[in-house]
């Protein structure tokens, strides 16, 4: 389930089971991509073009993960700062 807003949810999209995948670079430069039972034979240029198309998704994933890590670190730093302030208050002479 996906939370749309407070109290509103929608079913999450489901996908078919992940298939086995492999990528083999042959001595002549041809690249064989196997996904399940399907085999693609790509020229070196086609392989580079496919990599360019995939790069956008990779950059997006890096951004999402970076934001997740930054949010986690920010929350943890806030907790550490609170602990530090509490200790300083207790240690300060009255």
CSV table of C-alpha atoms in Angstrom, one decimal:
chain,number,residue,atom,x,y,z
A,1,UNK,CA,0.0,0.0,0.0
A,2,UNK,CA,1.1,3.5,-0.8
A,3,UNK,CA,0.2,6.4,1.5
A,4,UNK,CA,-1.2,9.2,-0.6
A,5,UNK,CA,-1.9,11.5,2.3
A,6,UNK,CA,-3.1,11.2,5.9
A,7,UNK,CA,-5.7,8.5,5.9
A,8,UNK,CA,-5.7,7.9,2.2
A,9,UNK,CA,-3.9,4.9,0.7
A,10,UNK,CA,-3.7,3.2,-2.7
A,11,UNK,CA,-2.5,-0.2,-3.8
A,12,UNK,CA,1.1,-0.3,-4.8
A,13,UNK,CA,1.9,-1.4,-8.3
A,14,UNK,CA,3.1,-5.0,-8.6
A,15,UNK,CA,5.4,-6.4,-11.3
A,16,UNK,CA,6.0,-9.8,-12.6
A,17,UNK,CA,8.7,-11.9,-11.0
A,18,UNK,CA,12.3,-10.8,-11.8
A,19,UNK,CA,14.0,-12.7,-14.6
A,20,UNK,CA,17.6,-13.9,-14.7
A,21,UNK,CA,19.8,-11.4,-16.6
A,22,UNK,CA,23.3,-11.4,-18.0
A,23,UNK,CA,25.5,-9.2,-20.2
A,24,UNK,CA,28.4,-10.7,-22.1
A,25,UNK,CA,31.0,-8.8,-24.2
A,26,UNK,CA,32.3,-11.0,-27.0
A,27,UNK,CA,35.8,-10.7,-28.3
A,28,UNK,CA,34.6,-8.9,-31.5
A,29,UNK,CA,32.8,-6.2,-29.5
A,30,UNK,CA,29.3,-7.6,-29.9
A,31,UNK,CA,27.4,-7.6,-26.6
A,32,UNK,CA,24.9,-10.3,-25.8
A,33,UNK,CA,22.2,-9.3,-23.3
A,34,UNK,CA,20.1,-12.1,-22.0
A,35,UNK,CA,16.9,-11.4,-20.1
A,36,UNK,CA,15.0,-14.6,-19.2
A,37,UNK,CA,14.5,-16.4,-22.5
A,38,UNK,CA,15.2,-13.3,-24.7
A,39,UNK,CA,18.6,-12.6,-26.1
A,40,UNK,CA,19.7,-9.3,-27.7
A,41,UNK,CA,22.8,-9.1,-29.8
A,42,UNK,CA,24.0,-5.5,-29.7
A,43,UNK,CA,26.7,-3.7,-31.7
A,44,UNK,CA,29.2,-1.7,-29.6
A,45,UNK,CA,27.3,1.5,-30.6
A,46,UNK,CA,23.9,0.1,-29.6
A,47,UNK,CA,25.4,-1.0,-26.3
A,48,UNK,CA,26.7,2.5,-25.6
A,49,UNK,CA,23.3,4.0,-26.6
A,50,UNK,CA,21.5,1.6,-24.2
A,51,UNK,CA,23.9,2.6,-21.5
A,52,UNK,CA,23.1,6.2,-22.1
A,53,UNK,CA,19.4,5.5,-21.8
A,54,UNK,CA,20.0,3.7,-18.5
A,55,UNK,CA,22.2,6.4,-17.1
A,56,UNK,CA,19.2,8.6,-16.3
A,57,UNK,CA,17.6,5.9,-14.2
A,58,UNK,CA,20.9,5.4,-12.4
A,59,UNK,CA,21.3,9.2,-11.6
A,60,UNK,CA,17.7,9.2,-10.3
A,61,UNK,CA,18.4,6.2,-8.0
A,62,UNK,CA,21.6,7.9,-6.7
A,63,UNK,CA,19.6,11.0,-5.9
A,64,UNK,CA,16.8,9.1,-4.1
A,65,UNK,CA,19.3,7.1,-2.0
A,66,UNK,CA,21.4,10.2,-1.3
A,67,UNK,CA,18.3,12.0,0.0
A,68,UNK,CA,17.3,9.0,2.1
A,69,UNK,CA,20.8,8.9,3.7
A,70,UNK,CA,20.8,12.7,4.3
A,71,UNK,CA,17.4,12.5,6.0
A,72,UNK,CA,18.6,9.7,8.2
A,73,UNK,CA,21.8,11.5,9.1
A,74,UNK,CA,19.9,14.7,9.8
A,75,UNK,CA,17.5,12.9,12.2
A,76,UNK,CA,20.3,11.2,14.0
A,77,UNK,CA,22.3,14.4,14.3
A,78,UNK,CA,19.3,16.1,15.8
A,79,UNK,CA,19.1,13.4,18.4
A,80,UNK,CA,22.8,13.7,19.2
A,81,UNK,CA,22.5,17.5,19.6
A,82,UNK,CA,19.5,17.1,21.9
A,83,UNK,CA,21.5,14.7,24.1
A,84,UNK,CA,24.4,17.1,24.1
A,85,UNK,CA,22.2,20.0,25.1
A,86,UNK,CA,20.6,18.0,27.9
A,87,UNK,CA,24.0,17.0,29.3
A,88,UNK,CA,25.2,20.6,29.2
A,89,UNK,CA,22.1,21.8,31.0
A,90,UNK,CA,22.6,19.2,33.7
A,91,UNK,CA,26.3,20.0,34.0
A,92,UNK,CA,25.8,23.8,34.3
A,93,UNK,CA,25.9,25.2,37.8
A,94,UNK,CA,22.5,26.4,39.1
